[in-house]
Amino acid sequence: METQALLQTTTISLSVLVNPLPKNFLPVFVKSPANATTTRRQVLASATAPKRVKDPKKRVVVTGMGLVSVFGNDVNTYHERLLAGESGITLIDKFDASNFRTRFGGQIRGFNSDGYIDAKTDRGLDECQRYCIVAGKKALEDAGLGSDERSKIDKRRAGVLVGSSMGALTVISDVLECLIKRGDQKLSPFTAPYMLSNMGPAMLAMDLGFMGPSYSISAACATSNFCFCAAANHIREGKADLMIAGGAEASLVPIRLASLSACGALSTRNDDPKTASRPWDKDRDGFVMGEGAGVLVMESLENAMKRGAPIVAEYLGGAVNCDAYHIMSPRFDGLGISSCIQSCLMDAGVSVEEVNYINAHATSTVIGDLAEINALNTVFKNTAGIKMNATKSIIGHGGGAAGGLEAIATIKAIQTGWLHPTINQFNQELGIEFDTVANRKQQHEINVAISNSFGSGGHNSIVAFSAFKP
């Protein structure tokens, strides 16, 4: 029966994977196939991790947070509006979307880079690059490293690692339009560099004078978590003292909206956009596009203490892997995800029983939501007291920025003891054994939190945070 169910799910066409299944389809929560190497016992045994790192040179702490979001550029305001369960999803008006199958998203309005990017430079930048620079500088300010305080750090050992799944889509779109209408002679000399996905972190590094590791990673919707893992490794390996890390995305442009609509990935609930993102709900019909940036300042504990930095959380560890399965769909049994969680807990020095909060990937896609649940059931079955919520239900799916925005939501939950709700929980799927914080915020003292991110191509990444304890 289990093998038959698995074969059924792995042969579904792409259009079915991202669109609603027939009303008589009953999801089967399957175990790993018989030839899989990871069993329940192995997962639990492996997740009984060694002691956490104590060396202050290798412990990684978070000292600052910065963002650009549908709720503005202030971290506290962002968290307050998440707690209120206020949907940030609206009809798109930055371009004419009236003829698109999906006409709504988590559109950012009123963004202003004044005071963070000089006007001459700002004119040629893509929004993705603007979001990266503003979020990065605001994170530094939050870390006590405004322009007057940066002499406290060795800039040769400070870097920038901010990724994007799509990069400068507006620049690329404008180039195509120019080529069609006016020819190649009319292109700006800045076209080539501004099209590059690494240009946001590169320009931020140049602006700050940070000469350490500075680059971008593109791992679809798992991008931010990949960047956190890589940044932490630079610090642990002694290659950097401080890293600005996270993700930025500005993909609410016609070419991206059209391409995602073409493969049926998006919700088409145009008559009720605010309830369109419905993670774990039986009537979910696809995800909702969002945009923005979420960035952390990560430092070695030694460096943070040396300069008297405000420590807001500790990064315990993380992991990345790949499903090696399908360009769009995760394995329905969640094997890649459960293996990644296991590796994250090992890296963090955390046991399964210590985790009591999960910020889920939970995009509101038919197969994706259940694959994540299958993975979580595998790892955390019989573990009491775990709460789980879905930030995307409120702000939409920020693509490469999603993990960054969700890491900030996770850390604010650790700081305040309040979890934002998962909104639009009307008719929850069967088989979900966790408290999803449905529709109303909840108080919860967090011991260890994990934040999940997965991307097209089978990219998985999990990161773990806790309150800092000397």
Short mmCIF file of C-alpha atoms in Angstrom, two decimals:
data_model
loop_
_atom_site.label_atom_id
_atom_site.label_comp_id
_atom_site.label_asym_id
_atom_site.label_seq_id
_atom_site.Cartn_x
_atom_site.Cartn_y
_atom_site.Cartn_z
CA MET A 1 0.00 0.00 0.00
CA GLU A 2 2.78 2.44 0.92
CA THR A 3 4.74 1.67 -2.26
CA GLN A 4 1.62 2.11 -4.36
CA ALA A 5 0.87 5.47 -2.74
CA LEU A 6 4.43 6.65 -3.29
CA LEU A 7 4.37 5.65 -6.96
CA GLN A 8 1.07 7.48 -7.34
CA THR A 9 2.51 10.71 -5.99
CA THR A 10 5.82 10.57 -7.86
CA THR A 11 4.19 10.18 -11.28
CA ILE A 12 1.75 13.06 -11.02
CA SER A 13 2.28 15.59 -13.81
CA LEU A 14 3.63 19.09 -13.15
CA SER A 15 0.22 20.71 -13.58
CA VAL A 16 -1.25 18.45 -10.90
CA LEU A 17 1.66 19.02 -8.54
CA VAL A 18 0.93 22.72 -8.31
CA ASN A 19 -2.84 22.74 -8.80
CA PRO A 20 -5.60 21.31 -6.60
CA LEU A 21 -5.99 17.55 -6.69
CA PRO A 22 -9.41 15.98 -7.29
CA LYS A 23 -11.86 16.35 -4.44
CA ASN A 24 -11.84 12.59 -3.84
CA PHE A 25 -8.05 12.46 -3.50
CA LEU A 26 -7.01 11.46 0.00
CA PRO A 27 -3.38 12.32 0.88
CA VAL A 28 -1.46 9.35 2.21
CA PHE A 29 1.21 10.11 4.78
CA VAL A 30 3.85 7.61 3.70
CA LYS A 31 7.01 6.37 5.27
CA SER A 32 10.31 6.22 3.40
CA PRO A 33 10.43 3.51 0.74
CA ALA A 34 11.81 0.15 1.81
CA ASN A 35 15.22 0.75 0.25
CA ALA A 36 15.74 4.16 1.91
CA THR A 37 18.65 4.26 4.33
CA THR A 38 17.05 6.66 6.79
CA THR A 39 14.68 5.02 9.30
CA ARG A 40 12.83 6.50 12.23
CA ARG A 41 15.31 4.91 14.63
CA GLN A 42 18.31 6.23 12.68
CA VAL A 43 16.88 9.75 12.59
CA LEU A 44 16.33 9.82 16.34
CA ALA A 45 19.69 8.23 17.08
CA SER A 46 21.53 10.64 14.80
CA ALA A 47 19.66 13.62 16.19
CA THR A 48 20.94 12.82 19.70
CA ALA A 49 23.69 15.26 18.92
CA PRO A 50 27.03 15.95 20.59
CA LYS A 51 27.42 18.84 22.98
CA ARG A 52 27.14 22.32 21.54
CA VAL A 53 30.25 24.24 20.58
CA LYS A 54 31.64 26.28 23.47
CA ASP A 55 34.66 27.90 21.82
CA PRO A 56 33.81 31.65 21.55
CA LYS A 57 35.70 31.75 18.26
CA LYS A 58 33.35 29.16 16.79
CA ARG A 59 30.05 30.07 18.45
CA VAL A 60 28.00 32.21 16.06
CA VAL A 61 25.64 34.85 17.41
CA VAL A 62 23.16 37.22 15.78
CA THR A 63 23.76 40.84 16.70
CA GLY A 64 21.55 42.70 14.23
CA MET A 65 18.52 42.31 11.97
CA GLY A 66 17.41 44.34 8.99
CA LEU A 67 14.60 43.98 6.49
CA VAL A 68 12.53 45.41 3.71
CA SER A 69 9.01 44.04 3.86
CA VAL A 70 5.41 44.56 2.85
CA PHE A 71 5.02 46.01 6.37
CA GLY A 72 7.91 48.47 6.02
CA ASN A 73 11.56 48.49 6.98
CA ASP A 74 11.35 48.37 10.78
CA VAL A 75 11.83 44.97 12.43
CA ASN A 76 9.60 45.69 15.43
CA THR A 77 6.73 47.01 13.27
CA TYR A 78 7.06 43.97 11.03
CA HIS A 79 6.76 41.63 14.01
CA GLU A 80 3.83 43.54 15.51
CA ARG A 81 1.86 43.27 12.27
CA LEU A 82 2.69 39.58 12.01
CA LEU A 83 1.37 39.08 15.54
CA ALA A 84 -1.81 40.92 14.59
CA GLY A 85 -2.33 38.44 11.74
CA GLU A 86 -2.70 41.33 9.32
CA SER A 87 -2.47 40.10 5.74
CA GLY A 88 -0.01 41.99 3.55
CA ILE A 89 -1.49 40.63 0.33
CA THR A 90 -3.15 43.09 -2.05
CA LEU A 91 -3.99 43.51 -5.73
CA ILE A 92 -0.89 44.37 -7.78
CA ASP A 93 -0.79 47.94 -9.08
CA LYS A 94 2.92 48.48 -9.86
CA PHE A 95 2.11 47.29 -13.39
CA ASP A 96 -1.08 46.37 -15.26
CA ALA A 97 -1.87 42.83 -14.08
CA SER A 98 -5.50 42.89 -15.17
CA ASN A 99 -5.00 40.23 -17.85
CA PHE A 100 -2.93 37.85 -15.70
CA ARG A 101 -4.38 34.67 -14.22
CA THR A 102 -3.10 35.85 -10.81
CA ARG A 103 -3.44 39.56 -10.09
CA PHE A 104 -2.29 39.89 -6.47
CA GLY A 105 0.77 39.49 -4.26
CA GLY A 106 2.74 40.82 -1.33
CA GLN A 107 3.67 44.05 -3.10
CA ILE A 108 5.96 46.51 -1.31
CA ARG A 109 4.73 50.09 -1.46
CA GLY A 110 6.38 53.33 -0.50
CA PHE A 111 9.92 51.96 -0.34
CA ASN A 112 12.50 54.71 0.14
CA SER A 113 16.29 54.33 0.14
CA ASP A 114 17.05 57.90 1.28
CA GLY A 115 19.94 57.97 3.73
CA TYR A 116 21.11 54.51 2.72
CA ILE A 117 21.97 54.81 -0.99
CA ASP A 118 23.26 57.98 -2.62
CA ALA A 119 20.94 59.36 -5.29
CA LYS A 120 23.40 59.00 -8.19
CA THR A 121 23.99 55.31 -7.52
CA ASP A 122 20.35 54.62 -6.73
CA ARG A 123 19.08 55.63 -10.17
CA GLY A 124 20.45 52.60 -12.00
CA LEU A 125 19.85 49.90 -9.40
CA ASP A 126 17.29 47.13 -9.50
CA GLU A 127 14.87 46.98 -6.57
CA CYS A 128 16.48 43.70 -5.52
CA GLN A 129 19.81 45.51 -5.08
CA ARG A 130 18.16 48.41 -3.26
CA TYR A 131 16.46 46.02 -0.85
CA CYS A 132 19.76 44.26 -0.18
CA ILE A 133 21.68 47.45 0.58
CA VAL A 134 18.98 49.03 2.77
CA ALA A 135 18.33 45.84 4.75
CA GLY A 136 22.07 45.26 5.18
CA LYS A 137 22.75 48.75 6.50
CA LYS A 138 19.74 48.66 8.81
CA ALA A 139 21.00 45.34 10.21
CA LEU A 140 24.38 46.92 10.89
CA GLU A 141 22.70 49.83 12.67
CA ASP A 142 20.76 47.33 14.77
CA ALA A 143 24.06 45.65 15.61
CA GLY A 144 25.52 48.92 16.88
CA LEU A 145 27.60 49.40 13.74
CA GLY A 146 26.31 52.58 12.20
CA SER A 147 28.67 54.63 10.06
CA ASP A 148 30.38 56.12 13.13
CA GLU A 149 30.97 52.77 14.85
CA ARG A 150 32.42 50.62 12.07
CA SER A 151 35.98 51.38 13.13
CA LYS A 152 35.36 48.84 15.93
CA ILE A 153 35.68 45.95 13.48
CA ASP A 154 38.41 44.70 11.16
CA LYS A 155 36.89 45.26 7.73
CA ARG A 156 39.29 42.77 6.20
CA ARG A 157 37.47 40.11 8.23
CA ALA A 158 33.92 41.29 7.55
CA GLY A 159 31.91 40.06 4.58
CA VAL A 160 28.53 40.14 2.83
CA LEU A 161 26.64 37.03 1.72
CA VAL A 162 23.17 37.98 0.50
CA GLY A 163 21.57 35.84 -2.18
CA SER A 164 18.62 36.02 -4.55
CA SER A 165 16.78 33.33 -6.46
CA MET A 166 16.12 35.56 -9.48
CA GLY A 167 18.37 38.62 -9.20
CA ALA A 168 17.76 41.85 -11.10
CA LEU A 169 14.54 40.99 -12.93
CA THR A 170 13.52 44.60 -13.60
CA VAL A 171 16.90 45.37 -15.18
CA ILE A 172 16.65 42.22 -17.31
CA SER A 173 13.09 43.07 -18.38
CA ASP A 174 14.11 46.62 -19.29
CA VAL A 175 17.04 45.31 -21.34
CA LEU A 176 14.76 43.03 -23.34
CA GLU A 177 12.33 45.87 -24.01
CA CYS A 178 15.16 48.18 -25.07
CA LEU A 179 16.62 45.57 -27.45
CA ILE A 180 13.25 44.99 -29.09
CA LYS A 181 12.26 48.64 -29.43
CA ARG A 182 15.56 50.54 -29.77
CA GLY A 183 18.39 48.10 -30.42
CA ASP A 184 21.64 47.27 -28.61
CA GLN A 185 23.19 50.71 -29.21
CA LYS A 186 20.86 52.23 -26.61
CA LEU A 187 21.82 49.97 -23.70
CA SER A 188 23.41 51.55 -20.64
CA PRO A 189 27.08 50.66 -20.00
CA PHE A 190 25.96 49.58 -16.53
CA THR A 191 23.61 46.94 -17.93
CA ALA A 192 26.06 44.04 -17.71
CA PRO A 193 27.10 44.49 -14.06
CA TYR A 194 23.62 45.42 -12.83
CA MET A 195 22.17 42.21 -14.29
CA LEU A 196 24.40 40.06 -12.08
CA SER A 197 22.77 38.41 -9.06
CA ASN A 198 25.86 39.12 -6.92
CA MET A 199 25.76 42.87 -7.52
CA GLY A 200 23.65 43.68 -4.43
CA PRO A 201 26.10 42.18 -1.92
CA ALA A 202 29.04 43.44 -4.01
CA MET A 203 27.82 47.05 -3.89
CA LEU A 204 27.01 46.77 -0.20
CA ALA A 205 30.51 45.46 0.49
CA MET A 206 32.08 48.26 -1.56
CA ASP A 207 29.99 50.87 0.22
CA LEU A 208 31.00 49.51 3.65
CA GLY A 209 34.60 48.68 2.74
CA PHE A 210 34.10 45.05 3.83
CA MET A 211 36.92 43.03 2.29
CA GLY A 212 36.04 39.58 3.65
CA PRO A 213 33.99 36.91 1.81
CA SER A 214 31.41 38.77 -0.28
CA TYR A 215 29.23 36.98 -2.81
CA SER A 216 25.74 35.61 -3.43
CA ILE A 217 24.18 32.15 -3.45
CA SER A 218 21.19 31.20 -5.57
CA ALA A 219 19.28 28.16 -4.32
CA ALA A 220 15.75 29.15 -5.33
CA CYS A 221 13.49 29.61 -2.31
CA ALA A 222 16.09 28.11 0.06
CA THR A 223 18.58 30.86 -0.76
CA SER A 224 18.59 32.80 2.53
CA ASN A 225 19.16 29.72 4.66
CA PHE A 226 21.97 28.59 2.35
CA CYS A 227 23.55 32.00 2.94
CA PHE A 228 23.19 31.73 6.73
CA CYS A 229 24.86 28.31 6.70
CA ALA A 230 27.73 29.47 4.50
CA ALA A 231 28.26 32.68 6.49
CA ALA A 232 28.39 30.72 9.76
CA ASN A 233 30.92 28.34 8.25
CA HIS A 234 33.18 31.25 7.27
CA ILE A 235 33.10 32.40 10.89
CA ARG A 236 33.60 28.93 12.37
CA GLU A 237 36.53 28.26 10.05
CA GLY A 238 38.22 31.47 11.16
CA LYS A 239 37.90 33.16 7.76
CA ALA A 240 35.69 36.01 9.04
CA ASP A 241 34.68 37.70 12.28
CA LEU A 242 31.43 39.18 11.01
CA MET A 243 29.09 38.45 8.09
CA ILE A 244 26.00 40.21 6.78
CA ALA A 245 23.86 37.33 5.51
CA GLY A 246 20.39 36.68 4.14
CA GLY A 247 18.37 37.13 0.98
CA ALA A 248 16.71 39.75 -1.21
CA GLU A 249 14.07 39.44 -3.91
CA ALA A 250 12.07 41.81 -6.11
CA SER A 251 10.24 39.40 -8.37
CA LEU A 252 6.83 41.06 -8.61
CA VAL A 253 7.40 41.92 -12.26
CA PRO A 254 5.41 40.76 -15.30
CA ILE A 255 7.93 38.18 -16.52
CA ARG A 256 8.02 36.36 -13.18
CA LEU A 257 4.30 36.56 -12.50
CA ALA A 258 3.58 35.21 -15.98
CA SER A 259 6.10 32.36 -15.72
CA LEU A 260 4.78 31.15 -12.38
CA SER A 261 1.22 31.44 -13.64
CA ALA A 262 2.15 29.38 -16.69
CA CYS A 263 3.23 26.42 -14.57
CA GLY A 264 0.19 26.75 -12.31
CA ALA A 265 2.19 27.45 -9.14
CA LEU A 266 0.20 30.48 -7.97
CA SER A 267 -3.12 30.84 -6.22
CA THR A 268 -5.78 32.32 -8.47
CA ARG A 269 -8.08 33.51 -5.68
CA ASN A 270 -8.34 37.00 -7.22
CA ASP A 271 -11.68 37.70 -5.57
CA ASP A 272 -10.21 37.31 -2.08
CA PRO A 273 -6.42 37.89 -2.11
CA LYS A 274 -6.01 38.23 1.65
CA THR A 275 -7.13 34.64 2.22
CA ALA A 276 -5.30 33.22 -0.79
CA SER A 277 -2.25 31.90 1.08
CA ARG A 278 -3.64 28.92 3.02
CA PRO A 279 -0.86 26.66 4.31
CA TRP A 280 -2.10 23.20 5.37
CA ASP A 281 -5.67 24.07 4.42
CA LYS A 282 -7.58 21.53 2.32
CA ASP A 283 -8.68 24.28 -0.09
CA ARG A 284 -5.23 25.76 -0.79
CA ASP A 285 -4.59 26.30 -4.50
CA GLY A 286 -1.02 27.55 -4.77
CA PHE A 287 1.34 30.09 -3.27
CA VAL A 288 1.23 33.89 -3.25
CA MET A 289 4.19 35.88 -4.53
CA GLY A 290 5.93 38.26 -2.15
CA GLU A 291 9.13 40.30 -2.15
CA GLY A 292 11.59 42.07 0.15
CA ALA A 293 14.79 41.34 2.02
CA GLY A 294 15.74 39.76 5.34
CA VAL A 295 19.29 40.09 6.63
CA LEU A 296 21.16 39.15 9.81
CA VAL A 297 24.47 40.31 11.20
CA MET A 298 26.27 37.14 12.30
CA GLU A 299 29.46 37.26 14.36
CA SER A 300 31.73 35.02 16.33
CA LEU A 301 30.89 35.28 19.99
CA GLU A 302 34.46 36.39 20.63
CA ASN A 303 34.14 39.33 18.22
CA ALA A 304 30.70 40.32 19.50
CA MET A 305 31.85 40.34 23.13
CA LYS A 306 35.03 42.19 22.25
CA ARG A 307 33.06 45.13 20.90
CA GLY A 308 30.19 44.89 23.40
CA ALA A 309 27.60 44.03 20.76
CA PRO A 310 23.89 43.53 21.53
CA ILE A 311 23.35 39.77 21.11
CA VAL A 312 19.77 39.01 20.04
CA ALA A 313 20.06 35.24 19.48
CA GLU A 314 22.49 32.42 18.85
CA TYR A 315 22.79 30.61 15.56
CA LEU A 316 23.22 27.01 16.67
CA GLY A 317 23.72 25.37 13.31
CA GLY A 318 22.32 24.56 9.92
CA ALA A 319 22.41 22.18 7.00
CA VAL A 320 21.79 22.01 3.26
CA ASN A 321 21.06 19.12 0.92
CA CYS A 322 19.17 18.19 -2.25
CA ASP A 323 16.23 15.88 -2.97
CA ALA A 324 17.75 14.91 -6.34
CA TYR A 325 14.21 14.13 -7.40
CA HIS A 326 12.22 16.68 -9.47
CA ILE A 327 12.56 20.23 -10.79
CA MET A 328 9.43 21.47 -9.03
CA SER A 329 8.09 18.88 -6.62
CA PRO A 330 9.65 17.66 -3.37
CA ARG A 331 9.71 13.98 -2.54
CA PHE A 332 6.29 13.30 -1.10
CA ASP A 333 7.74 11.16 1.71
CA GLY A 334 9.89 14.16 2.73
CA LEU A 335 13.11 12.11 2.91
CA GLY A 336 15.34 14.95 1.72
CA ILE A 337 13.76 17.32 4.23
CA SER A 338 13.92 14.93 7.19
CA SER A 339 17.55 14.16 6.38
CA CYS A 340 18.32 17.88 6.26
CA ILE A 341 16.64 18.45 9.65
CA GLN A 342 18.68 15.60 11.07
CA SER A 343 21.92 17.13 9.74
CA CYS A 344 20.96 20.56 11.06
CA LEU A 345 20.40 19.20 14.57
CA MET A 346 23.72 17.38 14.43
CA ASP A 347 25.51 20.56 13.35
CA ALA A 348 23.74 22.52 16.08
CA GLY A 349 24.46 20.02 18.85
CA VAL A 350 20.72 19.76 19.51
CA SER A 351 18.54 16.74 20.23
CA VAL A 352 15.10 16.24 18.72
CA GLU A 353 13.50 16.73 22.13
CA GLU A 354 15.03 20.21 22.55
CA VAL A 355 13.18 21.67 19.55
CA ASN A 356 9.81 23.19 20.44
CA TYR A 357 9.16 25.69 17.63
CA ILE A 358 9.24 25.36 13.86
CA ASN A 359 8.90 28.23 11.41
CA ALA A 360 7.72 26.12 8.49
CA HIS A 361 8.35 26.62 4.78
CA ALA A 362 4.59 26.05 4.22
CA THR A 363 4.03 27.74 0.89
CA SER A 364 0.36 26.72 0.43
CA THR A 365 1.03 24.33 -2.46
CA VAL A 366 -0.83 21.04 -2.63
CA ILE A 367 2.10 18.62 -2.57
CA GLY A 368 4.73 20.82 -0.88
CA ASP A 369 2.83 21.38 2.35
CA LEU A 370 2.22 17.68 2.85
CA ALA A 371 5.78 16.67 1.98
CA GLU A 372 7.03 18.99 4.74
CA ILE A 373 4.52 17.54 7.20
CA ASN A 374 5.61 14.01 6.32
CA ALA A 375 9.21 14.99 7.05
CA LEU A 376 8.32 16.66 10.34
CA ASN A 377 6.23 13.67 11.40
CA THR A 378 9.23 11.43 10.71
CA VAL A 379 11.64 13.45 12.84
CA PHE A 380 9.43 14.83 15.61
CA LYS A 381 6.82 12.11 16.08
CA ASN A 382 6.08 11.53 19.79
CA THR A 383 7.79 14.83 20.66
CA ALA A 384 5.40 16.93 22.74
CA GLY A 385 4.99 20.69 22.96
CA ILE A 386 6.06 21.69 19.44
CA LYS A 387 4.34 24.67 17.88
CA MET A 388 4.63 25.53 14.19
CA ASN A 389 3.51 28.51 12.13
CA ALA A 390 3.68 29.79 8.55
CA THR A 391 4.89 33.34 7.94
CA LYS A 392 4.01 33.06 4.25
CA SER A 393 0.31 32.94 5.15
CA ILE A 394 0.65 36.63 6.05
CA ILE A 395 3.30 38.14 3.73
CA GLY A 396 3.35 35.70 0.83
CA HIS A 397 6.36 33.83 -0.51
CA GLY A 398 9.42 36.09 -0.75
CA GLY A 399 11.42 33.67 -2.92
CA GLY A 400 15.11 33.98 -2.11
CA ALA A 401 14.26 36.46 0.67
CA ALA A 402 11.73 34.16 2.35
CA GLY A 403 14.19 32.47 4.71
CA GLY A 404 15.62 35.83 5.76
CA LEU A 405 12.23 37.31 6.56
CA GLU A 406 11.29 34.11 8.40
CA ALA A 407 14.56 34.01 10.37
CA ILE A 408 13.71 37.48 11.68
CA ALA A 409 10.19 36.32 12.62
CA THR A 410 11.77 33.34 14.38
CA ILE A 411 14.27 35.42 16.33
CA LYS A 412 11.60 37.93 17.35
CA ALA A 413 9.53 35.01 18.63
CA ILE A 414 12.50 33.83 20.68
CA GLN A 415 13.01 37.33 22.06
CA THR A 416 9.40 38.13 22.90
CA GLY A 417 7.83 34.74 23.63
CA TRP A 418 5.04 35.45 21.15
CA LEU A 419 4.31 33.43 18.01
CA HIS A 420 2.45 35.04 15.14
CA PRO A 421 -0.59 33.14 13.86
CA THR A 422 -0.89 31.07 10.74
CA ILE A 423 -3.81 32.86 9.16
CA ASN A 424 -6.40 31.47 6.74
CA GLN A 425 -6.75 28.18 8.61
CA PHE A 426 -10.30 27.28 7.68
CA ASN A 427 -10.26 23.54 6.97
CA GLN A 428 -6.99 21.99 8.06
CA GLU A 429 -5.59 18.83 6.46
CA LEU A 430 -5.72 15.60 8.43
CA GLY A 431 -2.50 14.12 9.79
CA ILE A 432 -0.97 17.35 11.13
CA GLU A 433 0.08 16.57 14.68
CA PHE A 434 1.51 19.98 15.56
CA ASP A 435 -0.14 23.10 16.91
CA THR A 436 -0.13 25.41 13.87
CA VAL A 437 -0.98 28.56 15.90
CA ALA A 438 -4.13 28.85 13.83
CA ASN A 439 -5.54 32.36 13.31
CA ARG A 440 -4.50 33.83 16.69
CA LYS A 441 -1.09 34.62 18.18
CA GLN A 442 0.13 32.49 21.07
CA GLN A 443 2.61 32.85 23.91
CA HIS A 444 5.34 30.23 23.84
CA GLU A 445 8.69 30.06 25.58
CA ILE A 446 11.05 28.83 22.90
CA ASN A 447 13.90 26.51 23.73
CA VAL A 448 15.28 25.75 20.26
CA ALA A 449 13.69 26.94 17.02
CA ILE A 450 14.27 25.68 13.50
CA SER A 451 13.37 27.52 10.32
CA ASN A 452 12.76 25.51 7.13
CA SER A 453 13.35 26.59 3.55
CA PHE A 454 13.06 24.54 0.35
CA GLY A 455 13.45 25.49 -3.29
CA SER A 456 12.73 24.34 -6.81
CA GLY A 457 15.37 21.87 -7.93
CA GLY A 458 15.13 20.04 -4.63
CA HIS A 459 17.21 22.44 -2.53
CA ASN A 460 16.63 22.05 1.21
CA SER A 461 18.07 24.07 4.06
CA ILE A 462 17.30 24.19 7.78
CA VAL A 463 18.74 26.57 10.38
CA ALA A 464 18.47 26.45 14.18
CA PHE A 465 18.38 29.38 16.64
CA SER A 466 17.99 29.84 20.38
CA ALA A 467 18.26 32.58 22.93
CA PHE A 468 21.89 33.36 23.74
CA LYS A 469 23.11 31.85 26.98
CA PRO A 470 26.69 32.71 28.04
#
